[in-house]
């Protein structure tokens, strides 16, 4: 199953990107394709009414081709980063032609160096995804807190508790994908 991974942080060496990669080994039956969102021009309906930017067209096609979605996001000001919101807007337009339509399965992972684990971003993203017709995994909710302390130099979980959390999420998400695909 091809899973499109959208990471809300644009920084190459971000902890959010590292967490996204660290989760993949816990879901070995899934194929992950990281879809970069930093190159998407800001959504402007005027462009859709004439000639959409090629980056939008390529992004929309990748979203349509995916069997499911994994959204991994940091929390900026208690919500999702602007780049991730822009990607949702680009993918959901033009009206009636959303690339996310069809109730494909998805999941949200929020990442934070702090204790709350990106709770606000997680729930704001879930709210948008429900409207976009993405069938979001409800349980377990995945809040990765104290993220800067969790991975070793190779990007693998350092602690057994982190491995167990990733295993639980990986099993649930894999089951969700298989059930809805």
PDB file of C-alpha atoms in Angstrom:
ATOM      1  CA  UNK A   1       0.000   0.000   0.000  1.00  0.00           C
ATOM      2  CA  UNK A   2       1.400   3.381  -1.016  1.00  0.00           C
ATOM      3  CA  UNK A   3       1.142   5.919   1.789  1.00  0.00           C
ATOM      4  CA  UNK A   4       1.766   9.597   1.084  1.00  0.00           C
ATOM      5  CA  UNK A   5       3.633  11.168   4.015  1.00  0.00           C
ATOM      6  CA  UNK A   6       3.177  14.893   4.493  1.00  0.00           C
ATOM      7  CA  UNK A   7       5.531  16.443   7.035  1.00  0.00           C
ATOM      8  CA  UNK A   8       4.448  19.846   8.265  1.00  0.00           C
ATOM      9  CA  UNK A   9       7.974  21.038   9.019  1.00  0.00           C
ATOM     10  CA  UNK A  10       9.975  22.278   6.054  1.00  0.00           C
ATOM     11  CA  UNK A  11      13.367  22.128   7.754  1.00  0.00           C
ATOM     12  CA  UNK A  12      15.482  19.285   6.337  1.00  0.00           C
ATOM     13  CA  UNK A  13      16.807  18.235   9.743  1.00  0.00           C
ATOM     14  CA  UNK A  14      13.576  18.759  11.699  1.00  0.00           C
ATOM     15  CA  UNK A  15      12.657  16.463  14.561  1.00  0.00           C
ATOM     16  CA  UNK A  16       9.223  16.073  12.952  1.00  0.00           C
ATOM     17  CA  UNK A  17      10.808  14.674   9.778  1.00  0.00           C
ATOM     18  CA  UNK A  18      12.996  12.367  11.889  1.00  0.00           C
ATOM     19  CA  UNK A  19       9.973  11.059  13.795  1.00  0.00           C
ATOM     20  CA  UNK A  20       8.158  10.404  10.510  1.00  0.00           C
ATOM     21  CA  UNK A  21      11.113   8.320   9.298  1.00  0.00           C
ATOM     22  CA  UNK A  22      11.471   6.564  12.670  1.00  0.00           C
ATOM     23  CA  UNK A  23       7.851   5.367  12.497  1.00  0.00           C
ATOM     24  CA  UNK A  24       8.225   3.638   9.128  1.00  0.00           C
ATOM     25  CA  UNK A  25      10.031   0.467  10.332  1.00  0.00           C
ATOM     26  CA  UNK A  26       7.072  -0.219  12.609  1.00  0.00           C
ATOM     27  CA  UNK A  27       4.827  -0.541   9.539  1.00  0.00           C
ATOM     28  CA  UNK A  28       6.849  -2.836   7.245  1.00  0.00           C
ATOM     29  CA  UNK A  29       3.959  -3.818   4.971  1.00  0.00           C
ATOM     30  CA  UNK A  30       3.370  -0.208   3.913  1.00  0.00           C
ATOM     31  CA  UNK A  31       5.307   1.778   1.314  1.00  0.00           C
ATOM     32  CA  UNK A  32       5.975   5.367   2.291  1.00  0.00           C
ATOM     33  CA  UNK A  33       6.405   8.181  -0.189  1.00  0.00           C
ATOM     34  CA  UNK A  34       7.383  11.492   1.364  1.00  0.00           C
ATOM     35  CA  UNK A  35       5.658  14.293  -0.499  1.00  0.00           C
ATOM     36  CA  UNK A  36       7.396  17.629  -0.124  1.00  0.00           C
ATOM     37  CA  UNK A  37       5.089  20.560   0.442  1.00  0.00           C
ATOM     38  CA  UNK A  38       7.545  23.459   0.682  1.00  0.00           C
ATOM     39  CA  UNK A  39       7.616  23.992  -3.076  1.00  0.00           C
ATOM     40  CA  UNK A  40       3.850  24.565  -3.403  1.00  0.00           C
ATOM     41  CA  UNK A  41       2.965  28.144  -4.322  1.00  0.00           C
ATOM     42  CA  UNK A  42       0.386  29.650  -1.975  1.00  0.00           C
ATOM     43  CA  UNK A  43      -3.118  28.732  -2.994  1.00  0.00           C
ATOM     44  CA  UNK A  44      -4.825  31.400  -5.098  1.00  0.00           C
ATOM     45  CA  UNK A  45      -8.060  30.551  -6.875  1.00  0.00           C
ATOM     46  CA  UNK A  46      -7.192  32.918  -9.710  1.00  0.00           C
ATOM     47  CA  UNK A  47      -4.437  30.490 -10.726  1.00  0.00           C
ATOM     48  CA  UNK A  48      -6.849  27.547 -10.728  1.00  0.00           C
ATOM     49  CA  UNK A  49      -9.178  29.526 -12.976  1.00  0.00           C
ATOM     50  CA  UNK A  50      -6.428  29.928 -15.588  1.00  0.00           C
ATOM     51  CA  UNK A  51      -3.430  27.586 -15.546  1.00  0.00           C
ATOM     52  CA  UNK A  52      -2.586  25.951 -12.208  1.00  0.00           C
ATOM     53  CA  UNK A  53       1.119  25.884 -11.301  1.00  0.00           C
ATOM     54  CA  UNK A  54       2.735  22.550 -12.272  1.00  0.00           C
ATOM     55  CA  UNK A  55       3.654  21.976  -8.602  1.00  0.00           C
ATOM     56  CA  UNK A  56      -0.044  21.983  -7.723  1.00  0.00           C
ATOM     57  CA  UNK A  57      -0.887  19.536 -10.490  1.00  0.00           C
ATOM     58  CA  UNK A  58       1.909  17.145  -9.481  1.00  0.00           C
ATOM     59  CA  UNK A  59       0.909  17.333  -5.811  1.00  0.00           C
ATOM     60  CA  UNK A  60      -2.752  16.677  -6.582  1.00  0.00           C
ATOM     61  CA  UNK A  61      -1.872  13.665  -8.723  1.00  0.00           C
ATOM     62  CA  UNK A  62       0.301  12.210  -5.960  1.00  0.00           C
ATOM     63  CA  UNK A  63      -2.496  12.624  -3.423  1.00  0.00           C
ATOM     64  CA  UNK A  64      -4.998  10.927  -5.739  1.00  0.00           C
ATOM     65  CA  UNK A  65      -2.610   8.027  -6.392  1.00  0.00           C
ATOM     66  CA  UNK A  66      -1.937   7.307  -2.713  1.00  0.00           C
ATOM     67  CA  UNK A  67      -3.757   4.511  -0.896  1.00  0.00           C
ATOM     68  CA  UNK A  68      -3.642   6.513   2.325  1.00  0.00           C
ATOM     69  CA  UNK A  69      -2.011   9.407   4.122  1.00  0.00           C
ATOM     70  CA  UNK A  70       0.243   9.930   7.103  1.00  0.00           C
ATOM     71  CA  UNK A  71       0.342  13.518   8.329  1.00  0.00           C
ATOM     72  CA  UNK A  72       3.218  14.289  10.712  1.00  0.00           C
ATOM     73  CA  UNK A  73       3.178  17.812  12.033  1.00  0.00           C
ATOM     74  CA  UNK A  74       4.844  20.065  14.537  1.00  0.00           C
ATOM     75  CA  UNK A  75       2.746  22.562  16.438  1.00  0.00           C
ATOM     76  CA  UNK A  76       3.184  26.237  15.622  1.00  0.00           C
ATOM     77  CA  UNK A  77       1.213  28.637  17.821  1.00  0.00           C
ATOM     78  CA  UNK A  78      -1.157  25.840  18.909  1.00  0.00           C
ATOM     79  CA  UNK A  79      -2.058  24.888  15.339  1.00  0.00           C
ATOM     80  CA  UNK A  80      -0.547  23.446  12.166  1.00  0.00           C
ATOM     81  CA  UNK A  81       2.190  25.190  10.172  1.00  0.00           C
ATOM     82  CA  UNK A  82       1.116  27.398   7.273  1.00  0.00           C
ATOM     83  CA  UNK A  83       2.859  25.173   4.715  1.00  0.00           C
ATOM     84  CA  UNK A  84       0.747  22.175   5.745  1.00  0.00           C
ATOM     85  CA  UNK A  85      -2.449  24.233   5.644  1.00  0.00           C
ATOM     86  CA  UNK A  86      -1.488  25.446   2.177  1.00  0.00           C
ATOM     87  CA  UNK A  87      -0.945  21.839   1.027  1.00  0.00           C
ATOM     88  CA  UNK A  88      -4.428  20.926   2.255  1.00  0.00           C
ATOM     89  CA  UNK A  89      -5.865  23.914   0.391  1.00  0.00           C
ATOM     90  CA  UNK A  90      -4.009  23.079  -2.833  1.00  0.00           C
ATOM     91  CA  UNK A  91      -5.035  19.421  -2.660  1.00  0.00           C
ATOM     92  CA  UNK A  92      -8.676  20.144  -1.904  1.00  0.00           C
ATOM     93  CA  UNK A  93      -9.230  22.550  -4.778  1.00  0.00           C
ATOM     94  CA  UNK A  94     -10.757  23.388  -7.184  1.00  0.00           C
ATOM     95  CA  UNK A  95     -14.162  22.898  -5.616  1.00  0.00           C
ATOM     96  CA  UNK A  96     -15.657  19.495  -6.306  1.00  0.00           C
ATOM     97  CA  UNK A  97     -12.295  18.036  -7.410  1.00  0.00           C
ATOM     98  CA  UNK A  98     -10.537  17.395  -4.106  1.00  0.00           C
ATOM     99  CA  UNK A  99      -7.530  15.111  -4.358  1.00  0.00           C
ATOM    100  CA  UNK A 100      -8.409  13.792  -0.894  1.00  0.00           C
ATOM    101  CA  UNK A 101     -11.986  12.746  -1.744  1.00  0.00           C
ATOM    102  CA  UNK A 102     -12.966   9.129  -1.466  1.00  0.00           C
ATOM    103  CA  UNK A 103     -12.593   8.439   2.262  1.00  0.00           C
ATOM    104  CA  UNK A 104      -9.046   7.157   1.986  1.00  0.00           C
ATOM    105  CA  UNK A 105      -7.524   6.225   5.349  1.00  0.00           C
ATOM    106  CA  UNK A 106      -5.142   8.546   7.105  1.00  0.00           C
ATOM    107  CA  UNK A 107      -3.555   9.278  10.453  1.00  0.00           C
ATOM    108  CA  UNK A 108      -2.203  12.268  12.311  1.00  0.00           C
ATOM    109  CA  UNK A 109       1.005  12.330  14.330  1.00  0.00           C
ATOM    110  CA  UNK A 110       1.879  15.537  16.139  1.00  0.00           C
ATOM    111  CA  UNK A 111       5.396  16.166  17.384  1.00  0.00           C
ATOM    112  CA  UNK A 112       6.668  18.580  20.002  1.00  0.00           C
ATOM    113  CA  UNK A 113       9.747  19.068  22.160  1.00  0.00           C
ATOM    114  CA  UNK A 114       7.327  19.962  24.970  1.00  0.00           C
ATOM    115  CA  UNK A 115       4.977  17.945  27.179  1.00  0.00           C
ATOM    116  CA  UNK A 116       1.676  18.402  25.322  1.00  0.00           C
ATOM    117  CA  UNK A 117       2.961  16.694  22.184  1.00  0.00           C
ATOM    118  CA  UNK A 118       1.303  19.079  19.760  1.00  0.00           C
ATOM    119  CA  UNK A 119      -2.236  18.537  21.048  1.00  0.00           C
ATOM    120  CA  UNK A 120      -3.600  21.704  19.392  1.00  0.00           C
ATOM    121  CA  UNK A 121      -2.053  20.957  16.007  1.00  0.00           C
ATOM    122  CA  UNK A 122      -3.255  17.350  16.151  1.00  0.00           C
ATOM    123  CA  UNK A 123      -6.865  18.341  16.697  1.00  0.00           C
ATOM    124  CA  UNK A 124      -6.874  21.237  14.236  1.00  0.00           C
ATOM    125  CA  UNK A 125      -5.504  18.940  11.549  1.00  0.00           C
ATOM    126  CA  UNK A 126      -8.064  16.258  12.356  1.00  0.00           C
ATOM    127  CA  UNK A 127     -10.837  18.832  12.008  1.00  0.00           C
ATOM    128  CA  UNK A 128      -9.667  19.821   8.521  1.00  0.00           C
ATOM    129  CA  UNK A 129      -9.171  16.198   7.432  1.00  0.00           C
ATOM    130  CA  UNK A 130     -12.700  15.209   8.439  1.00  0.00           C
ATOM    131  CA  UNK A 131     -14.036  17.944   6.178  1.00  0.00           C
ATOM    132  CA  UNK A 132     -11.730  16.754   3.373  1.00  0.00           C
ATOM    133  CA  UNK A 133     -13.200  13.231   3.627  1.00  0.00           C
ATOM    134  CA  UNK A 134     -10.016  11.585   4.923  1.00  0.00           C
ATOM    135  CA  UNK A 135     -10.956   8.661   7.173  1.00  0.00           C
ATOM    136  CA  UNK A 136      -8.705   9.558  10.108  1.00  0.00           C
ATOM    137  CA  UNK A 137      -7.553   6.854  12.515  1.00  0.00           C
ATOM    138  CA  UNK A 138      -9.205   7.719  15.829  1.00  0.00           C
ATOM    139  CA  UNK A 139      -7.253   5.532  18.232  1.00  0.00           C
ATOM    140  CA  UNK A 140      -4.564   5.589  19.267  1.00  0.00           C
ATOM    141  CA  UNK A 141      -4.145   9.328  19.037  1.00  0.00           C
ATOM    142  CA  UNK A 142      -0.466   9.982  18.452  1.00  0.00           C
ATOM    143  CA  UNK A 143       1.135  12.829  20.365  1.00  0.00           C
ATOM    144  CA  UNK A 144       4.928  12.601  20.401  1.00  0.00           C
ATOM    145  CA  UNK A 145       6.130  14.760  23.272  1.00  0.00           C
ATOM    146  CA  UNK A 146       9.689  15.501  24.388  1.00  0.00           C
ATOM    147  CA  UNK A 147      10.628  14.540  20.833  1.00  0.00           C
ATOM    148  CA  UNK A 148      14.188  15.856  21.009  1.00  0.00           C
ATOM    149  CA  UNK A 149      15.007  13.148  23.572  1.00  0.00           C
ATOM    150  CA  UNK A 150      13.517  10.118  21.796  1.00  0.00           C
ATOM    151  CA  UNK A 151      15.823   9.153  18.922  1.00  0.00           C
ATOM    152  CA  UNK A 152      19.435   8.031  18.771  1.00  0.00           C
ATOM    153  CA  UNK A 153      22.001   9.327  16.277  1.00  0.00           C
ATOM    154  CA  UNK A 154      20.739   6.862  13.631  1.00  0.00           C
ATOM    155  CA  UNK A 155      17.137   8.033  14.051  1.00  0.00           C
ATOM    156  CA  UNK A 156      15.859   4.976  15.923  1.00  0.00           C
ATOM    157  CA  UNK A 157      13.919   5.136  19.202  1.00  0.00           C
ATOM    158  CA  UNK A 158      16.253   5.075  22.221  1.00  0.00           C
ATOM    159  CA  UNK A 159      13.785   3.918  24.875  1.00  0.00           C
ATOM    160  CA  UNK A 160      11.566   0.864  25.145  1.00  0.00           C
ATOM    161  CA  UNK A 161       8.578   3.092  25.950  1.00  0.00           C
ATOM    162  CA  UNK A 162       9.047   4.930  22.648  1.00  0.00           C
ATOM    163  CA  UNK A 163       9.384   1.658  20.745  1.00  0.00           C
ATOM    164  CA  UNK A 164       6.161   0.386  22.326  1.00  0.00           C
ATOM    165  CA  UNK A 165       4.352   3.612  21.419  1.00  0.00           C
ATOM    166  CA  UNK A 166       5.574   3.363  17.820  1.00  0.00           C
ATOM    167  CA  UNK A 167       4.662  -0.352  17.659  1.00  0.00           C
ATOM    168  CA  UNK A 168       1.140   0.330  18.933  1.00  0.00           C
ATOM    169  CA  UNK A 169       0.617   3.147  16.462  1.00  0.00           C
ATOM    170  CA  UNK A 170       2.199   1.172  13.603  1.00  0.00           C
ATOM    171  CA  UNK A 171      -0.058  -1.830  14.180  1.00  0.00           C
ATOM    172  CA  UNK A 172      -3.172   0.344  14.436  1.00  0.00           C
ATOM    173  CA  UNK A 173      -2.372   2.390  11.334  1.00  0.00           C
ATOM    174  CA  UNK A 174      -1.472  -0.695   9.275  1.00  0.00           C
ATOM    175  CA  UNK A 175      -4.729  -2.342  10.346  1.00  0.00           C
ATOM    176  CA  UNK A 176      -6.648   0.835   9.482  1.00  0.00           C
ATOM    177  CA  UNK A 177      -5.093   0.993   6.026  1.00  0.00           C
ATOM    178  CA  UNK A 178      -5.808  -2.680   5.356  1.00  0.00           C
ATOM    179  CA  UNK A 179      -9.384  -2.442   6.606  1.00  0.00           C
ATOM    180  CA  UNK A 180     -10.301   0.592   4.508  1.00  0.00           C
ATOM    181  CA  UNK A 181      -8.362  -0.160   1.338  1.00  0.00           C
TER     182      UNK A 181
END
